[in-house]
Structures are given as structure tokens and as C-alpha cells.
Short mmCIF file of C-alpha atoms in Angstrom, two decimals:
data_model
loop_
_atom_site.label_atom_id
_atom_site.label_comp_id
_atom_site.label_asym_id
_atom_site.label_seq_id
_atom_site.Cartn_x
_atom_site.Cartn_y
_atom_site.Cartn_z
CA MET A 1 155.15 126.35 137.15
CA ALA A 2 155.06 124.22 134.05
CA GLU A 3 152.37 121.57 134.05
CA GLU A 4 154.80 118.69 133.31
CA GLU A 5 156.71 119.55 136.57
CA ALA A 6 153.72 118.92 138.74
CA ASP A 7 151.57 115.85 139.45
CA LEU A 8 148.23 115.84 138.05
CA LEU A 9 145.57 115.01 140.67
CA CYS A 10 142.15 115.22 138.88
CA THR A 11 140.38 116.82 135.93
CA GLU A 12 136.67 118.11 135.44
CA ARG A 13 134.87 119.51 132.72
CA TYR A 14 131.90 121.78 132.30
CA SER A 15 129.80 120.58 129.33
CA ALA A 16 131.81 119.82 126.22
CA HIS A 17 133.95 122.94 126.10
CA ARG A 18 135.37 123.99 129.32
CA ASN A 19 138.12 121.85 131.03
CA ARG A 20 139.97 122.04 134.20
CA ARG A 21 143.22 120.17 135.38
CA TYR A 22 144.42 120.34 138.90
CA PHE A 23 148.05 119.74 139.71
CA GLN A 24 150.05 119.58 142.84
CA LEU A 25 153.64 120.67 143.38
CA HIS A 26 156.26 118.08 144.23
CA ASP A 27 156.55 119.38 147.76
CA GLY A 28 152.98 119.28 148.41
CA GLN A 29 152.35 122.77 149.24
CA LEU A 30 150.47 124.25 146.38
CA LEU A 31 147.40 123.06 144.29
CA GLN A 32 147.51 124.69 140.82
CA ARG A 33 144.44 124.83 138.36
CA SER A 34 144.89 124.98 134.41
CA GLU A 35 141.69 125.98 132.57
CA ARG A 36 141.32 125.23 128.89
CA GLY A 37 138.93 125.62 126.04
CA MET A 38 137.03 128.16 124.32
CA GLU A 39 135.06 129.14 127.13
CA ALA A 40 137.88 129.60 129.50
CA THR A 41 137.33 133.27 129.86
CA GLN A 42 133.75 134.72 129.61
CA SER A 43 132.76 136.56 126.34
CA VAL A 44 129.69 137.90 124.65
CA ALA A 45 129.25 134.29 123.02
CA ASP A 46 129.14 132.76 126.49
CA VAL A 47 126.54 134.93 127.87
CA PHE A 48 124.55 134.25 124.60
CA THR A 49 124.91 130.77 125.14
CA SER A 50 123.88 130.66 128.80
CA VAL A 51 120.76 132.85 127.88
CA PHE A 52 119.51 131.07 124.75
CA LEU A 53 120.66 127.43 125.04
CA PRO A 54 119.91 124.96 127.40
CA GLN A 55 122.27 124.23 130.26
CA GLY A 56 124.91 121.66 129.29
CA TYR A 57 124.42 122.27 125.60
CA PRO A 58 125.28 120.40 123.53
CA ASP A 59 125.38 117.22 125.62
CA SER A 60 122.11 117.88 127.22
CA VAL A 61 120.03 117.77 124.05
CA SER A 62 119.54 115.68 121.10
CA GLY A 63 121.86 115.67 118.20
CA ASP A 64 119.40 117.59 115.90
CA TYR A 65 118.67 120.37 118.18
CA LEU A 66 121.07 123.14 116.62
CA SER A 67 119.77 122.36 112.98
CA TYR A 68 116.24 122.23 113.85
CA GLN A 69 116.37 125.41 116.01
CA THR A 70 118.27 127.33 113.30
CA TRP A 71 115.43 126.71 110.69
CA ASP A 72 112.77 127.19 113.57
CA THR A 73 114.16 130.63 114.01
CA VAL A 74 114.09 131.52 110.38
CA GLN A 75 110.52 130.42 110.19
CA ALA A 76 109.63 132.28 113.18
CA PHE A 77 111.02 135.36 111.93
CA ALA A 78 109.01 135.07 108.37
CA SER A 79 105.91 134.11 110.17
CA SER A 80 106.30 137.54 112.46
CA ILE A 81 106.64 139.67 109.23
CA THR A 82 103.41 138.11 107.51
CA GLY A 83 101.64 138.34 110.88
CA THR A 84 102.45 142.18 110.92
CA LEU A 85 100.89 142.46 107.45
CA ALA A 86 97.85 140.70 108.72
CA THR A 87 97.33 142.69 111.87
CA GLN A 88 97.60 145.84 109.70
CA ALA A 89 94.79 144.52 107.34
CA ILE A 90 92.51 143.55 110.29
CA LEU A 91 92.84 146.93 111.99
CA LYS A 92 92.10 148.53 108.67
CA GLY A 93 89.12 146.20 108.02
CA VAL A 94 87.48 146.95 111.65
CA GLY A 95 87.86 150.74 110.92
CA VAL A 96 91.01 152.10 112.35
CA GLY A 97 91.32 155.36 110.38
CA ASP A 98 87.71 155.52 109.03
CA ASN A 99 85.53 158.09 110.71
CA THR A 100 82.45 156.30 109.85
CA ALA A 101 83.32 153.25 111.61
CA THR A 102 82.16 152.53 115.17
CA VAL A 103 83.74 151.20 118.24
CA THR A 104 80.79 149.05 118.68
CA ALA A 105 80.92 147.32 115.32
CA ALA A 106 84.70 146.88 115.77
CA SER A 107 84.29 145.19 119.25
CA ILE A 108 81.57 143.00 117.80
CA THR A 109 83.82 141.79 114.99
CA TRP A 110 86.59 141.22 117.37
CA ILE A 111 84.45 139.17 119.73
CA LEU A 112 82.99 136.97 117.04
CA LYS A 113 86.59 136.51 115.64
CA ASP A 114 87.79 135.33 119.02
CA GLY A 115 84.60 133.21 119.94
CA THR A 116 84.83 131.09 116.93
CA GLY A 117 88.45 130.38 117.39
CA MET A 118 87.68 129.23 121.00
CA VAL A 119 85.20 127.01 119.87
CA GLY A 120 87.29 125.71 116.93
CA ARG A 121 90.15 124.96 119.42
CA ILE A 122 88.06 122.89 121.63
CA LEU A 123 86.70 120.88 118.55
CA PHE A 124 89.93 120.40 117.20
CA ALA A 125 91.64 119.26 120.40
CA TRP A 126 88.76 116.88 120.97
CA SER A 127 88.94 115.07 117.48
CA LYS A 128 92.56 115.27 116.86
CA GLY A 129 94.36 115.73 120.01
CA SER A 130 95.32 111.90 120.41
CA THR A 131 97.22 111.78 117.31
CA LEU A 132 99.24 114.86 117.54
CA ASP A 133 101.96 112.76 119.42
CA CYS A 134 102.19 110.15 116.71
CA ASP A 135 102.77 112.56 113.66
CA ALA A 136 104.37 115.46 115.28
CA LYS A 137 106.25 116.35 112.14
CA LYS A 138 103.21 116.09 110.00
CA TRP A 139 101.15 117.92 112.22
CA ARG A 140 103.64 120.74 112.76
CA MET A 141 104.12 121.08 108.99
CA PHE A 142 99.89 121.12 108.60
CA ALA A 143 99.89 123.99 111.33
CA ASP A 144 102.44 126.21 109.71
CA VAL A 145 100.52 125.84 106.10
CA LEU A 146 97.14 126.58 107.91
CA ASN A 147 98.86 129.57 109.61
CA ASP A 148 100.02 131.07 106.16
CA VAL A 149 96.38 130.50 104.66
CA ALA A 150 94.77 132.26 107.74
CA ILE A 151 97.16 135.19 107.23
CA PHE A 152 96.37 135.36 103.63
CA MET A 153 92.59 135.43 104.26
CA GLU A 154 93.37 138.35 106.89
CA ILE A 155 95.15 140.29 104.65
CA VAL A 156 92.43 140.11 101.84
CA ALA A 157 89.35 140.48 104.01
CA PRO A 158 89.38 144.34 103.99
CA ALA A 159 88.63 143.88 100.22
CA PHE A 160 85.36 142.31 100.83
CA PRO A 161 83.35 144.44 103.28
CA PRO A 162 80.14 142.30 103.22
CA ALA A 163 82.00 139.21 103.98
CA PHE A 164 84.72 140.79 106.39
CA THR A 165 83.34 139.38 109.68
CA LEU A 166 82.93 135.72 108.11
CA ILE A 167 86.13 135.83 106.72
CA VAL A 168 88.02 137.08 109.83
CA CYS A 169 86.09 134.47 111.94
CA VAL A 170 87.17 131.53 109.70
CA SER A 171 90.73 132.88 109.92
CA GLY A 172 90.11 132.86 113.78
CA VAL A 173 89.24 129.15 113.69
CA PHE A 174 92.22 128.35 111.50
CA LYS A 175 94.57 130.12 113.81
CA SER A 176 93.05 128.36 116.85
CA ILE A 177 93.81 125.15 115.30
CA VAL A 178 97.23 126.27 114.55
CA GLY A 179 97.59 127.29 118.06
CA VAL A 180 96.66 123.52 119.23
CA ALA A 181 98.66 121.65 116.75
CA GLY A 182 101.62 123.88 116.75
CA GLY A 183 101.74 124.13 120.57
CA ALA A 184 101.20 120.36 121.15
CA THR A 185 103.74 119.28 118.43
CA ARG A 186 106.30 121.72 119.75
CA ALA A 187 105.76 119.82 123.24
CA ALA A 188 106.50 116.42 121.29
CA LEU A 189 109.55 117.82 119.86
CA THR A 190 110.80 119.47 122.95
CA MET A 191 110.50 116.10 124.84
CA HIS A 192 112.36 114.43 122.11
CA GLN A 193 115.30 116.96 122.30
CA ALA A 194 115.46 117.01 126.17
CA ARG A 195 118.05 114.33 126.94
CA ARG A 196 118.64 114.85 130.67
CA ASN A 197 115.11 114.98 131.86
CA ASN A 198 115.43 118.84 131.31
CA MET A 199 112.24 119.41 129.18
CA ALA A 200 111.36 122.66 131.05
CA ASP A 201 114.92 124.26 130.34
CA VAL A 202 114.62 123.27 126.64
CA SER A 203 111.13 124.76 126.60
CA ALA A 204 112.02 127.99 128.58
CA LYS A 205 115.29 128.45 126.10
CA ASP A 206 113.17 127.87 123.06
CA GLY A 207 110.70 130.35 124.19
CA SER A 208 113.56 132.86 124.90
CA GLN A 209 114.74 132.22 121.18
CA GLU A 210 111.28 132.86 119.98
CA THR A 211 110.92 136.09 121.95
CA LEU A 212 114.13 137.42 120.64
CA VAL A 213 113.20 136.46 116.80
CA ASN A 214 109.78 138.15 117.29
CA LEU A 215 111.61 141.31 118.72
CA ALA A 216 113.88 141.36 115.54
CA GLY A 217 110.48 141.07 113.52
CA LEU A 218 108.91 143.88 115.26
CA LEU A 219 111.76 146.13 114.55
CA VAL A 220 111.76 145.08 110.70
CA SER A 221 108.03 145.54 110.84
CA LEU A 222 108.45 149.20 111.98
CA ILE A 223 110.38 149.85 108.89
CA LEU A 224 108.02 147.92 106.70
CA THR A 225 104.63 149.04 107.83
CA PRO A 226 104.76 152.62 106.64
CA LEU A 227 105.81 151.37 103.31
CA VAL A 228 102.92 148.95 102.82
CA ALA A 229 100.22 151.14 104.42
CA ALA A 230 98.74 152.27 101.30
CA ASN A 231 100.75 149.80 98.61
CA ILE A 232 98.67 146.78 98.39
CA THR A 233 100.89 145.34 95.71
CA LEU A 234 103.91 145.62 98.07
CA THR A 235 101.94 144.12 100.63
CA PHE A 236 101.26 140.97 98.49
CA VAL A 237 104.81 140.93 97.18
CA LEU A 238 106.19 140.68 100.66
CA TYR A 239 103.60 138.22 101.90
CA THR A 240 104.61 135.91 99.13
CA LEU A 241 108.18 136.24 99.76
CA PHE A 242 108.15 135.50 103.52
CA THR A 243 105.37 132.80 103.23
CA LEU A 244 107.75 130.86 100.74
CA LEU A 245 110.66 131.53 103.17
CA HIS A 246 108.30 130.38 106.06
CA LEU A 247 107.30 127.19 104.51
CA TYR A 248 110.62 126.30 103.19
CA ALA A 249 112.34 126.95 106.67
CA ASN A 250 109.54 124.76 108.35
CA PHE A 251 110.21 121.87 105.86
CA ARG A 252 114.08 121.98 106.66
CA ALA A 253 113.29 122.21 110.29
CA VAL A 254 110.89 119.38 110.37
CA ARG A 255 113.36 117.25 108.22
CA ALA A 256 116.17 118.01 110.44
CA VAL A 257 114.28 116.19 113.41
CA VAL A 258 115.55 112.60 113.95
CA MET A 259 113.05 110.93 116.10
CA ASP A 260 114.23 107.62 117.63
CA THR A 261 110.78 106.29 118.74
CA LEU A 262 108.57 104.35 116.16
CA ASN A 263 105.27 105.61 114.72
CA GLN A 264 103.29 104.18 111.97
CA SER A 265 105.18 105.73 109.11
CA ARG A 266 108.40 105.15 110.43
CA LEU A 267 107.69 101.70 111.18
CA ARG A 268 106.63 100.90 108.01
CA LEU A 269 109.77 102.37 106.34
CA MET A 270 112.01 100.32 108.82
CA VAL A 271 109.99 97.03 108.09
CA THR A 272 110.17 97.57 104.32
CA ASP A 273 113.95 98.28 104.31
CA PHE A 274 114.32 95.04 106.63
CA PHE A 275 112.54 92.94 104.11
CA ARG A 276 114.16 94.30 100.84
CA ARG A 277 117.73 94.84 102.34
CA GLY A 278 117.99 92.24 105.15
CA ARG A 279 118.84 94.70 107.83
CA VAL A 280 117.16 97.35 110.01
CA PRO A 281 118.31 100.84 108.91
CA PRO A 282 118.89 103.58 112.00
CA PRO A 283 116.65 106.56 112.86
CA ARG A 284 118.99 108.98 110.85
CA SER A 285 118.31 107.01 107.74
CA ILE A 286 114.62 106.67 108.05
CA ASN A 287 113.62 110.09 109.53
CA PRO A 288 114.49 111.89 106.10
CA ARG A 289 112.10 109.78 104.38
CA GLU A 290 108.94 110.13 106.61
CA PRO A 291 106.13 111.65 104.88
CA ILE A 292 105.41 115.11 106.44
CA LEU A 293 102.58 115.86 103.94
CA ALA A 294 99.31 114.08 103.34
CA GLU A 295 99.59 110.71 101.28
CA PHE A 296 97.30 109.90 98.57
CA GLN A 297 98.76 106.44 97.61
CA ARG A 298 96.53 103.43 98.73
CA ARG A 299 97.58 101.96 101.91
CA LEU A 300 96.42 99.65 104.51
CA THR A 301 94.75 101.34 107.52
CA ILE A 302 95.98 99.77 110.83
CA ARG A 303 93.47 100.24 113.65
CA LEU A 304 95.63 99.29 116.80
CA GLY A 305 93.82 98.78 120.03
CA ALA A 306 90.46 98.20 118.38
CA SER A 307 87.42 96.78 120.01
CA LEU A 308 86.98 93.03 119.69
CA ASN A 309 84.00 93.42 117.59
CA SER A 310 85.92 95.04 114.70
CA VAL A 311 88.35 91.97 114.72
CA LEU A 312 85.92 89.23 115.27
CA SER A 313 82.14 88.64 114.16
CA SER A 314 81.46 84.90 114.89
CA THR A 315 82.67 82.15 117.30
CA TYR A 316 84.45 80.68 114.27
CA GLU A 317 86.62 83.72 113.90
CA TYR A 318 87.33 83.88 117.35
CA ARG A 319 88.64 80.06 117.23
CA ARG A 320 90.43 80.99 114.19
CA ALA A 321 92.00 84.12 115.71
CA THR A 322 93.21 82.57 118.87
CA GLU A 323 94.26 79.26 117.41
CA ASN A 324 98.00 78.35 118.45
CA ASN A 325 98.05 82.26 119.40
CA ARG A 326 100.21 82.96 122.51
CA LYS A 327 100.75 86.56 121.47
CA ASN A 328 99.20 89.66 123.53
CA TYR A 329 97.17 90.69 120.43
CA LEU A 330 94.37 89.26 118.05
CA LEU A 331 94.70 90.42 114.41
CA GLY A 332 91.99 90.67 112.08
CA VAL A 333 91.99 91.45 108.17
CA ASN A 334 89.23 92.70 105.91
CA GLN A 335 90.57 92.58 102.38
CA ASN A 336 87.47 94.59 101.07
CA THR A 337 88.24 97.56 103.16
CA ASP A 338 91.82 97.32 103.35
CA VAL A 339 91.70 97.42 107.17
CA VAL A 340 93.56 95.47 109.71
CA SER A 341 92.05 95.76 113.03
CA ILE A 342 94.08 94.74 116.19
CA SER A 343 92.98 94.02 119.45
CA LEU A 344 95.24 94.23 122.43
CA ARG A 345 95.33 91.95 125.61
CA GLU A 346 95.13 93.68 129.01
CA GLY A 347 98.81 94.40 129.96
CA ALA A 348 100.24 94.55 126.50
CA GLU A 349 103.49 96.52 126.49
CA SER A 350 105.34 98.55 123.99
CA ILE A 351 106.99 95.54 122.45
CA ASP A 352 103.60 93.75 121.86
CA LEU A 353 102.33 96.92 119.91
CA ILE A 354 105.31 96.92 117.98
CA GLU A 355 105.05 93.29 116.97
CA ALA A 356 101.27 93.68 116.32
CA CYS A 357 102.05 96.51 113.83
CA ILE A 358 104.83 94.49 112.11
CA HIS A 359 102.39 91.77 111.60
CA ALA A 360 100.09 94.36 110.05
CA GLU A 361 102.67 95.73 107.94
CA ILE A 362 103.36 92.12 106.41
CA PHE A 363 99.68 92.08 105.20
CA HIS A 364 100.26 95.56 103.73
CA HIS A 365 103.02 94.02 101.56
CA LEU A 366 101.17 90.97 100.88
CA LEU A 367 98.03 92.80 99.75
CA HIS A 368 99.79 95.73 97.70
CA GLN A 369 103.44 95.37 97.22
CA ASP A 370 105.84 93.22 95.12
CA VAL A 371 107.52 90.56 97.22
CA SER A 372 109.63 88.98 94.70
CA SER A 373 112.43 91.43 95.61
CA PHE A 374 112.58 90.75 99.32
CA MET A 375 115.99 89.27 100.71
CA VAL A 376 114.11 87.99 103.98
CA GLU A 377 111.97 84.88 103.57
CA ARG A 378 111.33 85.52 99.82
CA ALA A 379 109.95 82.26 99.24
CA THR A 380 107.65 82.45 102.20
CA PHE A 381 106.31 85.60 101.07
CA ILE A 382 105.80 84.81 97.57
CA ASP A 383 103.61 81.50 98.81
CA LEU A 384 101.69 83.81 101.41
CA GLN A 385 101.09 86.18 98.38
CA GLU A 386 99.60 83.61 96.20
CA LYS A 387 97.41 82.38 99.12
CA VAL A 388 96.23 85.91 99.69
CA LYS A 389 95.41 86.49 95.97
CA SER A 390 93.50 83.11 95.57
CA ALA A 391 91.48 83.52 98.91
CA ARG A 392 88.02 83.45 98.82
CA ASP A 393 87.46 84.71 102.46
CA GLU A 394 87.78 88.38 102.46
CA ARG A 395 88.96 87.80 106.16
CA LEU A 396 92.07 85.83 104.97
CA TRP A 397 92.00 83.65 108.32
CA ASP A 398 94.18 81.03 106.63
CA ALA A 399 97.00 83.69 105.79
CA VAL A 400 96.36 85.32 109.27
CA ALA A 401 97.45 82.01 110.86
CA ALA A 402 100.33 81.32 108.42
CA THR A 403 101.65 84.87 109.17
CA HIS A 404 101.58 84.41 112.86
CA LEU A 405 104.39 81.43 112.18
CA LEU A 406 106.39 84.03 110.11
CA VAL A 407 106.18 86.78 112.73
CA ASP A 408 107.31 84.28 115.40
CA GLN A 409 110.32 83.68 113.18
CA LEU A 410 111.25 87.22 112.16
CA PHE A 411 110.36 89.52 114.96
CA PRO A 412 113.17 88.49 117.51
CA ARG A 413 115.90 89.34 114.80
CA LEU A 414 114.05 92.51 113.77
CA LEU A 415 113.77 93.73 117.65
CA THR A 416 117.48 92.89 118.05
CA GLU A 417 118.44 94.62 114.90
CA ALA A 418 116.16 97.65 115.76
CA ARG A 419 117.67 98.14 119.09
CA ALA A 420 121.10 97.90 117.73
CA ALA A 421 120.51 100.45 115.12
CA GLY A 422 119.46 103.07 117.81
CA TRP A 423 115.65 102.58 117.81
CA VAL A 424 113.66 103.01 121.23
CA THR A 425 111.24 100.23 121.58
CA GLU A 426 110.35 100.57 125.29
CA ARG A 427 108.01 103.27 124.19
CA ASN A 428 106.06 104.03 120.96
CA HIS A 429 104.16 106.51 118.94
CA LEU A 430 102.00 104.06 117.13
CA GLY A 431 98.51 105.65 118.24
CA ALA A 432 96.87 102.76 119.97
CA ASP A 433 93.32 103.19 121.14
CA GLU A 434 92.31 102.38 124.49
CA TRP A 435 90.55 99.22 124.16
CA ARG A 436 91.89 96.16 125.95
CA ALA A 437 90.55 92.67 126.06
CA GLN A 438 91.07 89.31 127.97
CA TRP A 439 90.77 85.96 126.06
CA SER A 440 92.30 82.48 126.52
CA PRO A 441 93.84 80.29 123.61
CA GLN A 442 91.73 77.67 122.09
CA GLY A 443 91.63 74.75 124.16
CA LYS A 444 92.25 76.57 127.42
CA LYS A 445 89.58 77.33 130.08
CA SER A 446 89.27 80.95 131.53
CA GLN A 447 90.55 81.25 134.85
#
């Protein structure tokens, strides 16, 4: 029966590729289904998709999912190969194949290696755990570089028998840091990719992909291991080639991620574009420019959620900070140390944190940038920069008061354009500390 001869009752779809249309004959006796799409019939590709990709792909994940996972697969394969080279070197170093080696000595070396790694894991999580969410890309790249360094140390360790245990212990610490940083940032990226509250499914399928890649790496390693067993030159050649592939693939994977929440780096780029071009760029424009390696250029340090005693040191400064200030933060500047400290009011929300950081970024431009090319409030910025340069007070309280007025004027427009451009403002990764304060504006009595 031709579809055009029947009445269309309803349609349905399964994800983006599978579509069904339901028809009824004119005599009302027959319901007919027409199925279309690449996945109308089961195939090997269908099975592969259901096993290794999240349910509902691509609608259930972020738009950068495929490009990120592709490069992540390449880097995992390269890391699997170099990891095999390192394992072979470690086994040789602890005495496998050496008749003079003892089980006790090998066991002690392995215990020390694992023990120092555990201590390193705890210390790193304590010192850096709260920053991993904020700069997931940067920490992901850091973890992969450190992993390659650790593998190199394990490969060369057998060449230095007196220091073998020390080298593998340091390598164990590095790998434990890699485990913490890599695992935490992977969770942050998975949360970004999961668009239907399906983080568990995305994470599980990511694990399946990694397992498949590691299996492929093991099969290749079975071929390579006999070739490199007694050939140190080939070992280093393979390590160099696969390490370069590993780092390149990681760089491409991190660059493929398009985060729509604001951290300090993305906010700085967004605000700079707004000041210089008069518009807020979308996330896909900002993310490729986000730094993922250590920055060495001079920049202002922003301490968000700082204690009051880092913002204020006297009742005079308290009066200056709260004068005509109805915002949910107090901002203090120290020109000598290049630090902006921001104390947050109890109950401050994500919008307040974003506004406070934009206020701090204004001081970054006033202190270290050329504002004459700005398209937004150029005359005001030039006047403020002159005021900052001529100020004798290192805390710049006159400039702080003047910039409050500038923020009041600019922030509503900037916030509206940011939301329209696709930025999420209901949550952020600005790295606020936990201090919260209560204060009353000057001239008001505390309740």
C-alpha cells in the first residue's frame, strides 16, 4: 500500500537517525508502519553504537563529544604502548630474569613504590583538589605530561641500579598525581558532556571505549615486546614516537572541548573581547583560546571568597569599601602585590561571583593593559587608568569606588549578552574559597 494513499496518524523517532511513521487505510481496518533511516535495520554499526556510545547519541551528549572522544582514544592507545615499555623496564629492574635477584628485594621495591604513590595521592588531592574543577583542561594536560615523564623515568631506571628504588618511587608519586588529576578532570569533562542527566551512562561508555583501546594496545604490545626486549635503542625510538602522538592527541582532545561555564581564564577572555569589540563572544570562540599550559606573563591574582582581613585592614578601609556599595561582595586591591581580594556576602549567588570577577578584571586592564583601544566606555577607562597611575595609595580606594559605578553600568548589558551567546551563568568554575561575611552599608545599622 503506498503511503500517499493512507492517512498519517503519527510519527516517532529514536534518537536522531531512526524514524517511524504510522498510517491507517481509508477503510479504518489497518495500521501500517513505515520505518526509515540509516538504522532501520540492525547492522554491525548499530551494535557498535549501542555498546560504545551513550544512549541517545548524539542528542544526549554535548556537541564536542565525538571530536573529544576520537582524540582521547588515540592518546589512550599511545599511552598503553608506552606503559608496556615502562612495565617491561620495571620488571627487568626488580630482577625478572636475573638469577641473583631475590623475591624479598623485588617485593620491598614494589611496596615502597606503591606506598610513596599512596602518600603522593593523598597530599596532591589535599593541596589541589579544589582547583581541578576550575581548570579541568589545564590539569588534564598537566596529568598527561606528568604521566609521560613518569614512564620515561621507569624506562631509564634499570640503567641506574644504585638509584633504581628512588627513581621508581618518584615515578610512583608522579603516577599517583596523574591518577588524581586525570580521574578528577575526566569526571568534570564527563559532567560537561552529559546533557540528559546521563553522567553514569556517558562515564560507563567512556570506560568501555578505553577498555577496547587498551585491549588493542595489549595486542600491539604482544608484537612489540619481543622486539624491544634486548634493544634499548628501539625502546627509546618507540617511546619518543608514541609520546609525541600521546601529547598531540591530548592537546587536540582538550582543545576540542567547548565548556559553556565560566572559569577565570574564560571569563578574562570574554571580558577582554567585550571591552575591545563591544560584544560578548560565544563559548566556541573563547574555548580554543583558553590557555591549557602554565602562563608566565604578568597577571593579576584574584582571590575570590577571601577573608575580610585580606580585603580590609582598618575602619577607614571598611567605610571606603562599603560606601554606596549595595553589592554582595567587597573588593580590595593591593597594587604592590598585584592581588585583588574579594569578600563574598553570605548568600552570594553565581551571578554575584561573576560580577565580582568582572570587577576584578577591570582592574587587570587598568593596571596592565592599554585601554585606549576599547570600544566600550573608552573615555571612562582612560580616565580611570590615569587615576590609577597617579594614585599614591597602594590600595586604590578612589579607583575602587569609581569602578563600582562602571560595573553598575556595564554588568547588566554584559550579563544579558553572555546568556544570549550561550554562556551558563547559573553555575560557574571561578574557584571561590569558602569565606562568607555579613556587613551593612555605611550609614545603616546592623539588624
